[in-house]
Short mmCIF file of C-alpha atoms in Angstrom, two decimals:
data_model
loop_
_atom_site.label_atom_id
_atom_site.label_comp_id
_atom_site.label_asym_id
_atom_site.label_seq_id
_atom_site.Cartn_x
_atom_site.Cartn_y
_atom_site.Cartn_z
CA MET A 1 -31.47 -20.12 8.44
CA ILE A 2 -27.98 -18.79 9.14
CA VAL A 3 -27.01 -17.35 12.50
CA GLY A 4 -23.88 -15.20 12.83
CA ALA A 5 -22.16 -13.48 15.75
CA ARG A 6 -19.37 -10.94 15.73
CA LEU A 7 -16.71 -10.65 18.39
CA GLY A 8 -13.39 -9.19 17.23
CA SER A 9 -13.30 -10.52 13.68
CA PRO A 10 -15.44 -8.71 11.09
CA LEU A 11 -18.79 -9.94 9.84
CA VAL A 12 -20.90 -8.44 7.06
CA VAL A 13 -24.40 -9.26 5.84
CA GLY A 14 -25.02 -9.04 2.09
CA LEU A 15 -28.57 -8.21 1.00
CA GLY A 16 -29.74 -9.70 -2.29
CA ALA A 17 -33.02 -10.36 -4.11
CA ASP A 18 -34.66 -13.32 -2.38
CA GLU A 19 -31.26 -14.22 -0.95
CA ASN A 20 -28.99 -12.96 1.81
CA TYR A 21 -25.32 -13.63 2.50
CA LEU A 22 -22.86 -13.71 5.37
CA ALA A 23 -19.14 -13.04 4.88
CA SER A 24 -16.09 -11.71 6.69
CA ASP A 25 -15.28 -9.18 3.96
CA PRO A 26 -17.52 -7.38 1.45
CA SER A 27 -15.15 -8.33 -1.38
CA ALA A 28 -16.47 -11.90 -1.07
CA LEU A 29 -19.90 -10.57 -2.07
CA MET A 30 -18.68 -8.86 -5.22
CA GLY A 31 -20.85 -9.84 -8.18
CA TYR A 32 -23.75 -10.83 -5.91
CA THR A 33 -24.85 -7.64 -4.17
CA GLN A 34 -23.81 -4.04 -3.52
CA LYS A 35 -25.86 -3.65 -0.33
CA VAL A 36 -24.29 -4.70 2.95
CA VAL A 37 -24.77 -4.33 6.69
CA TYR A 38 -21.69 -4.34 8.94
CA LEU A 39 -22.21 -6.01 12.31
CA GLN A 40 -20.76 -4.42 15.44
CA ASP A 41 -18.92 -6.38 18.12
CA ARG A 42 -21.27 -8.50 20.26
CA GLN A 43 -24.08 -8.31 17.73
CA LEU A 44 -25.96 -11.33 16.39
CA CYS A 45 -27.68 -11.73 13.04
CA VAL A 46 -30.32 -14.20 11.85
CA LEU A 47 -30.65 -14.64 8.08
CA THR A 48 -33.15 -16.38 5.86
CA ALA A 49 -33.55 -16.02 2.10
CA ASP A 50 -36.27 -13.40 2.62
CA GLU A 51 -35.20 -11.35 5.66
CA PHE A 52 -32.58 -10.68 8.25
CA HIS A 53 -32.59 -9.40 11.84
CA VAL A 54 -29.79 -8.08 14.02
CA TYR A 55 -29.72 -8.31 17.83
CA ASP A 56 -27.45 -6.93 20.53
CA GLY A 57 -25.77 -9.07 23.19
CA ASP A 58 -28.96 -9.07 25.25
CA GLU A 59 -30.92 -10.44 22.28
CA VAL A 60 -32.74 -7.14 21.80
CA ARG A 61 -33.40 -6.40 18.13
CA VAL A 62 -31.53 -3.32 16.87
CA SER A 63 -31.89 -1.15 13.80
CA THR A 64 -29.15 -1.29 11.17
CA SER A 65 -27.69 0.95 8.50
CA VAL A 66 -27.47 -0.45 4.97
CA GLN A 67 -24.28 0.56 3.16
CA SER A 68 -23.96 0.64 -0.62
CA ILE A 69 -20.60 -0.64 -1.89
CA ASP A 70 -19.38 1.34 -4.88
CA TRP A 71 -18.22 -1.26 -7.37
CA ASP A 72 -19.03 -1.95 -11.00
CA ALA A 73 -20.26 -5.21 -12.46
CA GLY A 74 -16.93 -5.60 -14.24
CA ASP A 75 -14.98 -5.46 -10.96
CA SER A 76 -15.71 -9.12 -10.22
CA ASP A 77 -14.32 -10.47 -13.51
CA LYS A 78 -10.81 -10.47 -14.91
CA GLY A 79 -11.54 -8.01 -17.71
CA GLY A 80 -9.74 -10.04 -20.34
CA PHE A 81 -6.62 -10.56 -18.20
CA GLU A 82 -5.40 -13.98 -17.16
CA HIS A 83 -5.55 -13.16 -13.45
CA HIS A 84 -7.09 -10.58 -11.13
CA MET A 85 -3.62 -9.53 -9.99
CA LEU A 86 -2.51 -8.67 -13.53
CA LYS A 87 -5.73 -6.76 -14.12
CA GLU A 88 -5.22 -4.78 -10.93
CA ILE A 89 -1.60 -3.97 -11.83
CA PHE A 90 -2.77 -2.54 -15.15
CA GLU A 91 -5.61 -0.59 -13.48
CA GLN A 92 -3.14 1.59 -11.58
CA PRO A 93 -3.12 4.60 -13.92
CA GLU A 94 -6.90 4.84 -13.34
CA THR A 95 -6.84 4.08 -9.59
CA ILE A 96 -4.10 6.65 -8.92
CA ALA A 97 -6.10 9.25 -10.83
CA ALA A 98 -9.21 8.27 -8.82
CA ALA A 99 -7.31 8.78 -5.56
CA MET A 100 -6.50 12.35 -6.63
CA ARG A 101 -9.83 13.24 -8.23
CA GLY A 102 -11.36 16.33 -6.63
CA ARG A 103 -8.62 16.57 -4.01
CA LEU A 104 -6.03 18.83 -5.64
CA ASP A 105 -6.79 22.52 -5.12
CA GLU A 106 -4.81 24.44 -7.75
CA ALA A 107 -6.17 27.81 -6.63
CA ASP A 108 -4.70 27.47 -3.13
CA ALA A 109 -1.85 25.14 -4.20
CA THR A 110 -2.83 22.49 -1.69
CA ALA A 111 -4.83 19.29 -1.31
CA HIS A 112 -8.38 19.12 -0.01
CA PHE A 113 -9.99 16.26 1.93
CA GLY A 114 -13.63 16.21 2.85
CA GLY A 115 -13.57 13.50 5.51
CA LEU A 116 -10.79 14.42 7.93
CA ASN A 117 -13.34 15.69 10.47
CA LEU A 118 -10.66 17.70 12.28
CA ASP A 119 -10.80 21.48 12.27
CA ALA A 120 -7.92 23.67 11.12
CA ARG A 121 -6.85 24.43 14.69
CA GLN A 122 -6.55 20.73 15.57
CA LEU A 123 -4.58 20.06 12.41
CA ARG A 124 -2.19 22.98 12.91
CA ARG A 125 -1.64 21.96 16.53
CA ALA A 126 -0.48 18.50 15.48
CA GLU A 127 3.20 18.12 16.32
CA ARG A 128 3.73 14.45 15.58
CA ILE A 129 2.22 11.72 13.43
CA ILE A 130 2.20 7.98 14.02
CA LEU A 131 1.44 5.78 11.00
CA THR A 132 0.36 2.26 11.91
CA ALA A 133 -0.27 -0.57 9.48
CA CYS A 134 0.58 -4.15 8.51
CA GLY A 135 2.20 -5.75 5.46
CA THR A 136 2.05 -3.76 2.23
CA SER A 137 0.29 -0.88 4.01
CA TYR A 138 3.23 -0.68 6.42
CA HIS A 139 5.60 -0.23 3.47
CA ALA A 140 3.40 2.57 2.15
CA GLY A 141 3.61 4.06 5.64
CA ILE A 142 7.42 4.21 5.47
CA VAL A 143 7.12 6.15 2.20
CA GLY A 144 4.65 8.38 4.03
CA GLU A 145 7.18 8.97 6.83
CA TYR A 146 9.71 10.27 4.32
CA LEU A 147 7.06 12.43 2.62
CA PHE A 148 5.80 14.04 5.84
CA GLU A 149 9.27 14.72 7.15
CA GLU A 150 10.45 16.31 3.89
CA TYR A 151 7.39 18.34 2.92
CA ALA A 152 5.45 18.90 6.16
CA ARG A 153 8.54 19.03 8.42
CA MET A 154 6.75 16.87 11.00
CA PRO A 155 8.27 14.07 13.07
CA VAL A 156 6.74 10.75 12.03
CA GLU A 157 6.96 7.21 13.35
CA VAL A 158 5.82 4.12 11.47
CA GLU A 159 4.68 1.24 13.65
CA TYR A 160 3.67 -2.33 12.90
CA ALA A 161 0.11 -2.38 14.19
CA SER A 162 0.65 -5.86 15.64
CA GLU A 163 3.39 -4.43 17.89
CA PHE A 164 1.90 -1.00 18.52
CA ARG A 165 -1.31 -2.44 19.97
CA TYR A 166 0.61 -4.04 22.85
CA ARG A 167 3.08 -1.26 23.57
CA ASN A 168 2.52 1.71 25.81
CA PRO A 169 4.64 4.46 24.24
CA PRO A 170 4.43 8.01 25.57
CA ILE A 171 2.21 9.93 23.14
CA ASP A 172 1.28 13.55 23.75
CA GLN A 173 -2.10 15.02 22.98
CA ASN A 174 -0.86 16.79 19.85
CA THR A 175 -0.14 13.50 18.08
CA ILE A 176 -2.36 12.19 15.27
CA VAL A 177 -2.49 8.44 14.73
CA ILE A 178 -3.15 7.42 11.12
CA ALA A 179 -4.16 3.81 10.40
CA ILE A 180 -3.42 2.59 6.87
CA THR A 181 -5.39 -0.39 5.57
CA GLN A 182 -6.80 -1.67 2.30
CA SER A 183 -9.68 -3.67 3.74
CA GLY A 184 -10.47 -1.59 6.80
CA GLU A 185 -10.87 -4.84 8.73
CA THR A 186 -7.27 -5.82 9.59
CA ALA A 187 -7.49 -7.07 13.17
CA ASP A 188 -4.16 -5.69 14.40
CA THR A 189 -4.64 -2.29 12.78
CA LEU A 190 -8.14 -2.02 14.24
CA ALA A 191 -6.84 -2.92 17.71
CA ALA A 192 -4.06 -0.32 17.41
CA LEU A 193 -6.60 2.33 16.37
CA ARG A 194 -8.90 1.46 19.27
CA GLU A 195 -6.04 1.61 21.75
CA SER A 196 -5.10 5.08 20.47
CA LYS A 197 -8.69 6.31 20.73
CA ARG A 198 -8.98 4.87 24.23
CA LYS A 199 -6.14 7.15 25.28
CA GLY A 200 -7.74 10.18 23.68
CA HIS A 201 -5.56 10.60 20.59
CA ARG A 202 -6.95 11.95 17.34
CA SER A 203 -7.15 9.24 14.72
CA LEU A 204 -7.46 9.13 10.95
CA ALA A 205 -7.73 6.23 8.52
CA ILE A 206 -6.49 5.72 4.98
CA CYS A 207 -8.75 2.98 3.73
CA ASN A 208 -10.19 1.50 0.54
CA VAL A 209 -13.45 -0.05 1.70
CA VAL A 210 -16.30 2.37 2.40
CA GLY A 211 -18.14 1.62 5.64
CA SER A 212 -15.53 -0.84 6.94
CA THR A 213 -14.88 -1.06 10.67
CA ILE A 214 -11.72 1.06 10.72
CA ALA A 215 -13.34 3.66 8.44
CA ARG A 216 -16.27 3.90 10.85
CA GLU A 217 -14.28 4.01 14.07
CA ALA A 218 -11.60 6.54 13.08
CA ASP A 219 -12.33 10.22 13.76
CA GLY A 220 -11.95 10.86 10.03
CA GLY A 221 -10.03 9.70 7.04
CA VAL A 222 -9.42 9.37 3.34
CA TYR A 223 -10.81 6.72 1.02
CA LEU A 224 -8.57 5.39 -1.74
CA HIS A 225 -11.38 4.88 -4.31
CA ALA A 226 -9.27 2.11 -5.89
CA GLY A 227 -12.21 -0.25 -6.33
CA PRO A 228 -12.22 -3.85 -5.07
CA GLU A 229 -8.86 -5.55 -4.92
CA VAL A 230 -9.48 -9.26 -5.51
CA GLY A 231 -5.91 -10.56 -5.77
CA VAL A 232 -4.53 -11.44 -2.36
CA ALA A 233 -1.21 -9.71 -3.10
CA SER A 234 -1.92 -5.99 -2.87
CA THR A 235 -0.88 -3.90 -5.88
CA LYS A 236 -3.13 -0.98 -6.75
CA ALA A 237 -3.89 -0.30 -3.08
CA PHE A 238 -0.17 0.29 -2.41
CA THR A 239 0.24 2.91 -5.12
CA SER A 240 -3.04 4.57 -4.12
CA GLN A 241 -1.94 4.70 -0.48
CA VAL A 242 1.35 6.35 -1.46
CA THR A 243 -0.56 8.83 -3.63
CA VAL A 244 -2.86 9.76 -0.73
CA LEU A 245 0.10 10.08 1.64
CA ALA A 246 1.81 12.43 -0.83
CA MET A 247 -1.32 14.59 -0.92
CA LEU A 248 -1.54 14.59 2.89
CA ALA A 249 2.11 15.68 3.06
CA LEU A 250 1.25 18.52 0.68
CA PHE A 251 -1.81 19.40 2.78
CA PHE A 252 0.09 19.55 6.08
CA GLY A 253 3.08 21.21 4.41
CA ARG A 254 0.96 24.06 3.07
CA MET A 255 -0.45 24.60 6.58
CA ARG A 256 3.07 25.05 7.89
CA HIS A 257 5.90 26.21 5.66
CA LEU A 258 5.51 25.18 2.00
CA SER A 259 5.17 28.14 -0.35
CA SER A 260 2.36 28.35 -2.89
CA LEU A 261 4.96 27.91 -5.63
CA GLN A 262 6.19 24.65 -4.08
CA GLY A 263 2.62 23.47 -3.61
CA ALA A 264 1.71 24.27 -7.22
CA ARG A 265 4.77 22.36 -8.42
CA MET A 266 3.79 19.31 -6.35
CA ILE A 267 0.26 19.39 -7.77
CA GLU A 268 1.61 19.52 -11.31
CA GLU A 269 3.93 16.59 -10.58
CA LEU A 270 1.16 14.55 -8.98
CA GLN A 271 -1.16 15.13 -11.92
CA ALA A 272 1.49 13.72 -14.28
CA ILE A 273 1.88 10.46 -12.33
CA PRO A 274 -0.98 8.43 -13.91
CA ASP A 275 0.57 8.95 -17.34
CA ALA A 276 4.02 7.99 -16.01
CA VAL A 277 2.58 4.78 -14.56
CA ALA A 278 0.88 3.99 -17.87
CA ARG A 279 4.25 4.34 -19.59
CA ALA A 280 5.94 2.24 -16.91
CA LEU A 281 3.53 -0.61 -17.64
CA ARG A 282 5.10 -0.92 -21.10
CA CYS A 283 7.99 -2.76 -19.44
CA ASN A 284 5.79 -5.84 -19.03
CA ASP A 285 7.35 -7.83 -21.89
CA GLU A 286 10.88 -6.98 -20.76
CA VAL A 287 10.05 -7.98 -17.17
CA LYS A 288 8.57 -11.25 -18.42
CA ARG A 289 11.80 -12.02 -20.28
CA ILE A 290 13.89 -11.33 -17.17
CA ALA A 291 11.54 -13.47 -15.05
CA GLN A 292 12.13 -16.41 -17.40
CA LYS A 293 15.86 -16.06 -16.73
CA TYR A 294 15.66 -15.95 -12.94
CA HIS A 295 12.48 -17.81 -11.93
CA THR A 296 14.41 -20.87 -10.69
CA ALA A 297 16.33 -18.87 -8.06
CA THR A 298 15.74 -19.84 -4.45
CA ASN A 299 16.82 -16.52 -2.90
CA MET A 300 16.70 -12.89 -4.06
CA LEU A 301 17.77 -9.58 -2.56
CA PHE A 302 16.08 -6.21 -3.14
CA MET A 303 18.11 -3.07 -2.52
CA GLY A 304 17.21 0.63 -2.41
CA ARG A 305 17.99 3.79 -0.47
CA GLN A 306 15.86 6.67 0.80
CA TYR A 307 12.46 6.54 -0.93
CA MET A 308 13.52 3.28 -2.62
CA TYR A 309 14.07 1.39 0.64
CA PRO A 310 10.36 0.77 1.38
CA VAL A 311 9.88 -0.15 -2.30
CA ALA A 312 12.62 -2.77 -1.89
CA LEU A 313 10.71 -4.15 1.11
CA GLU A 314 7.50 -4.22 -0.93
CA GLY A 315 9.15 -5.89 -3.94
CA ALA A 316 10.56 -8.64 -1.73
CA LEU A 317 7.18 -9.13 -0.05
CA LYS A 318 5.40 -9.48 -3.40
CA LEU A 319 7.87 -12.12 -4.56
CA LYS A 320 7.56 -14.06 -1.31
CA GLU A 321 3.78 -13.89 -1.28
CA ILE A 322 3.03 -15.35 -4.68
CA SER A 323 6.14 -17.19 -5.92
CA TYR A 324 7.31 -18.65 -2.58
CA ILE A 325 10.91 -17.58 -3.28
CA HIS A 326 12.77 -16.39 -0.22
CA ALA A 327 13.44 -12.69 -0.72
CA GLU A 328 14.62 -9.85 1.50
CA GLY A 329 14.54 -6.08 1.08
CA TYR A 330 17.27 -3.88 2.56
CA PRO A 331 18.61 -0.36 2.52
CA ALA A 332 21.42 -0.88 0.02
CA ALA A 333 24.19 0.30 2.35
CA GLU A 334 23.10 -2.17 5.04
CA MET A 335 24.17 -4.99 2.74
CA LYS A 336 27.72 -4.62 4.07
CA HIS A 337 26.46 -5.22 7.62
CA GLY A 338 25.59 -8.85 6.99
CA PRO A 339 23.45 -9.64 3.93
CA ILE A 340 26.43 -9.44 1.54
CA ALA A 341 27.38 -12.86 2.89
CA LEU A 342 24.41 -14.24 0.94
CA VAL A 343 25.67 -12.95 -2.41
CA ASP A 344 26.83 -15.57 -4.90
CA GLU A 345 26.27 -16.44 -8.56
CA ASN A 346 22.91 -18.07 -7.72
CA THR A 347 21.42 -15.16 -5.75
CA PRO A 348 20.09 -12.33 -7.94
CA SER A 349 19.93 -8.83 -6.50
CA ILE A 350 17.40 -6.24 -7.71
CA PHE A 351 18.75 -2.71 -7.29
CA LEU A 352 16.46 0.31 -7.42
CA THR A 353 18.66 2.95 -9.06
CA PRO A 354 16.43 5.73 -10.40
CA ARG A 355 18.00 9.16 -10.74
CA GLY A 356 18.18 10.92 -7.40
CA SER A 357 20.27 12.28 -4.53
CA VAL A 358 21.86 8.94 -3.63
CA PHE A 359 22.31 7.49 -7.14
CA ASP A 360 26.11 7.32 -6.85
CA LYS A 361 25.90 5.66 -3.44
CA VAL A 362 23.52 2.96 -4.68
CA MET A 363 25.71 2.30 -7.71
CA SER A 364 28.65 1.78 -5.34
CA ASN A 365 26.61 -0.84 -3.51
CA LEU A 366 25.66 -2.45 -6.82
CA GLU A 367 29.33 -2.72 -7.80
CA GLU A 368 30.06 -4.49 -4.52
CA VAL A 369 27.58 -7.20 -5.47
CA LYS A 370 28.97 -7.50 -8.99
CA ALA A 371 32.49 -7.86 -7.56
CA ARG A 372 31.23 -10.98 -5.79
CA ARG A 373 29.73 -12.45 -8.98
CA GLY A 374 26.13 -11.77 -7.94
CA PRO A 375 23.63 -11.34 -10.81
CA VAL A 376 22.16 -7.82 -10.81
CA ILE A 377 18.85 -6.51 -12.15
CA ALA A 378 18.66 -2.71 -12.07
CA ILE A 379 15.60 -0.44 -12.20
CA ALA A 380 16.72 2.88 -13.69
CA SER A 381 15.37 6.19 -15.03
CA GLU A 382 15.01 7.13 -18.66
CA GLY A 383 16.42 10.37 -20.01
CA ASP A 384 19.87 10.55 -18.44
CA HIS A 385 22.08 8.86 -21.04
CA GLN A 386 25.24 9.11 -18.96
CA ALA A 387 23.58 7.45 -15.96
CA ALA A 388 21.88 4.91 -18.24
CA ASP A 389 25.20 3.92 -19.78
CA TYR A 390 26.75 3.69 -16.33
CA VAL A 391 24.00 1.36 -15.06
CA SER A 392 23.90 -0.72 -18.24
CA SER A 393 27.64 -1.36 -18.15
CA ARG A 394 27.42 -2.82 -14.64
CA ALA A 395 24.06 -4.58 -14.32
CA ASP A 396 23.15 -7.84 -16.05
CA GLU A 397 19.64 -6.56 -16.81
CA VAL A 398 18.22 -3.02 -16.76
CA ILE A 399 14.56 -1.95 -16.78
CA PHE A 400 14.12 1.72 -17.67
CA LEU A 401 11.18 3.69 -16.27
CA PRO A 402 9.86 7.23 -16.79
CA ASP A 403 11.84 9.83 -14.86
CA VAL A 404 9.68 11.37 -12.12
CA PRO A 405 10.49 13.48 -9.02
CA GLU A 406 12.25 11.52 -6.32
CA TYR A 407 9.37 11.63 -3.84
CA LEU A 408 7.03 10.03 -6.41
CA GLN A 409 9.44 7.34 -7.57
CA PRO A 410 7.94 4.70 -5.21
CA ILE A 411 4.73 4.76 -7.27
CA VAL A 412 6.51 4.18 -10.58
CA THR A 413 9.22 1.77 -9.42
CA ALA A 414 6.65 -0.50 -7.74
CA ILE A 415 5.26 -1.40 -11.19
CA PRO A 416 8.11 -3.60 -12.52
CA LEU A 417 8.47 -5.28 -9.11
CA GLN A 418 4.80 -6.23 -9.11
CA LEU A 419 5.07 -7.52 -12.66
CA PHE A 420 8.27 -9.43 -11.85
CA ALA A 421 6.63 -11.22 -8.92
CA TYR A 422 3.61 -12.02 -11.10
CA HIS A 423 5.60 -13.51 -14.00
CA VAL A 424 7.97 -15.45 -11.73
CA ALA A 425 5.01 -16.97 -9.86
CA LEU A 426 3.33 -17.90 -13.13
CA LEU A 427 6.48 -19.62 -14.41
CA ARG A 428 6.73 -21.56 -11.14
CA GLY A 429 3.15 -22.79 -11.46
CA CYS A 430 1.84 -20.90 -8.43
CA ASP A 431 -1.73 -19.74 -7.87
CA VAL A 432 -1.19 -16.02 -8.44
CA ASP A 433 -4.52 -14.76 -7.11
CA LYS A 434 -4.80 -17.13 -4.14
CA PRO A 435 -1.33 -17.91 -2.77
CA ARG A 436 -1.06 -20.63 -0.17
CA ASN A 437 -1.61 -19.88 3.52
CA LEU A 438 -2.70 -16.27 2.86
CA ALA A 439 -6.03 -14.44 3.09
CA LYS A 440 -6.98 -11.10 1.54
CA SER A 441 -7.94 -9.62 4.90
CA VAL A 442 -6.18 -10.69 8.08
CA THR A 443 -9.19 -10.57 10.36
CA VAL A 444 -7.79 -12.63 13.26
CA GLU A 445 -4.68 -12.09 15.37
#
C-alpha cells in the first residue's frame, strides 16, 4: 500500500494494469501508463496494485477524473540519439509545426485558439498583458513582450513568477495575466496565477502538459503539443512557447489594428519556420567543432539586442545548466556598463548578429570585444554576402543560419545555442539529461 497527500507540491496517480504509480510529474510515468489522476490540494490517495481511492481532507472519499496523456511509445526512448536532449533538439521542426497545426486561419488572416475561454468582448477590452514565468519560460516571455508590443500594440510586462507572487502591483480589471510553463506544475508560477485569480484578473496559460494544475486552474489557455520533454534542460518547449506567443500576437493584433495583408504575411512566415529550423539543425557538425575549441573555458558571455537579447539569456542559461560553465547573457550595448571588464583572451563571447534593424549596432559591440582580444563566436544570417563578409572578417568563428523575419529569429537562433551547450557539456563529461542539482519540474519553492 502507498499513501500520498498533496499540499502545494503536485502529485499524480498513474493507473496501470495490475499496478498503480505515484509521482510528482506525469513525465516520470512515461513508458508505463498514459492514464493519470491529478490530486487536488488537501486530497489523500491510497494505492494498491489493484485499486486506488482518493479522499478529501475530512477523509471522505471523492470521485476523480482520469486524464489520458497524449504521448507515443517512442517518446520514452532516445530514438537512436545519444541523449534525450539531443533528440528533443532535433524534434523541433515537428514540435513547432504541431504548435501551429489547426491554429492558423488563412481565410481571416489570423490565428485561432479553441481553449481561451474568453469571449471577443473580454479580449478586445484587454488593455494590458502580464506574462509570468520562471527560467526558460521567462525568456520566452520576454520574446512575447516584444511580439505583443510590436504586432498587437499592447503594453506588456514580464515578471518572474517567484517575485510576482509576493508583490502587490496595481493591476486594473482590463489586464490579462498569462502564465507560461512547460510542466504546468511550477510552484512559483502556480502561486502567481492563483494570486492573480484571487484578485479577479483574467488568466490564461501556455502549457505543454494536458490536465496539469496550471492548465486546470487558468481561465483558458493554449497547449504546446510538443510531447514529453525528458531532458531537464528545456529545448523544444522554448521554441514552441515562442511560436505560440507569435500566434497570440497575431491574434490580438488582428483584433486591433493589423491589416489582413499583414496578417496573411505573418501566417506565411510562420508556416515557413519548421523548414528553416530543419535547415538550421545542419549546423550541428560545425557547432561541435567550435565546442571542441572552447569547452575548457570557465566563463562565457552571450550578447544580443532586441529580439536577440532574450535568446542571449537563454543561451547562457543552457550552458550553465548542463556544462556548469559560468555564463551570462546581456543586451550587447550593456556590455560597456560593466561586463566588458570581464573580457580577455580566455573569455569567449557569443554574439547574435542575424540580419536586422540593429545589425550595425551589434557589430560595433562585437568590435569592442575584439579590440580587447576577446574570442568571438558570431551567429549570422545566410544570404547577405556583404554582411557575411563583414562578420567573418571580425569574428573568430561564424555559424550561418537561414534568414528569417526578425520577429521569428529567436526560434532559429536558439538552435545553435542549444547544440553548443549540449556538445560542450558532453566534452566536459557532464550528465546532459540529468544535470546536477536540477529537477525537470520545480514543484517546491
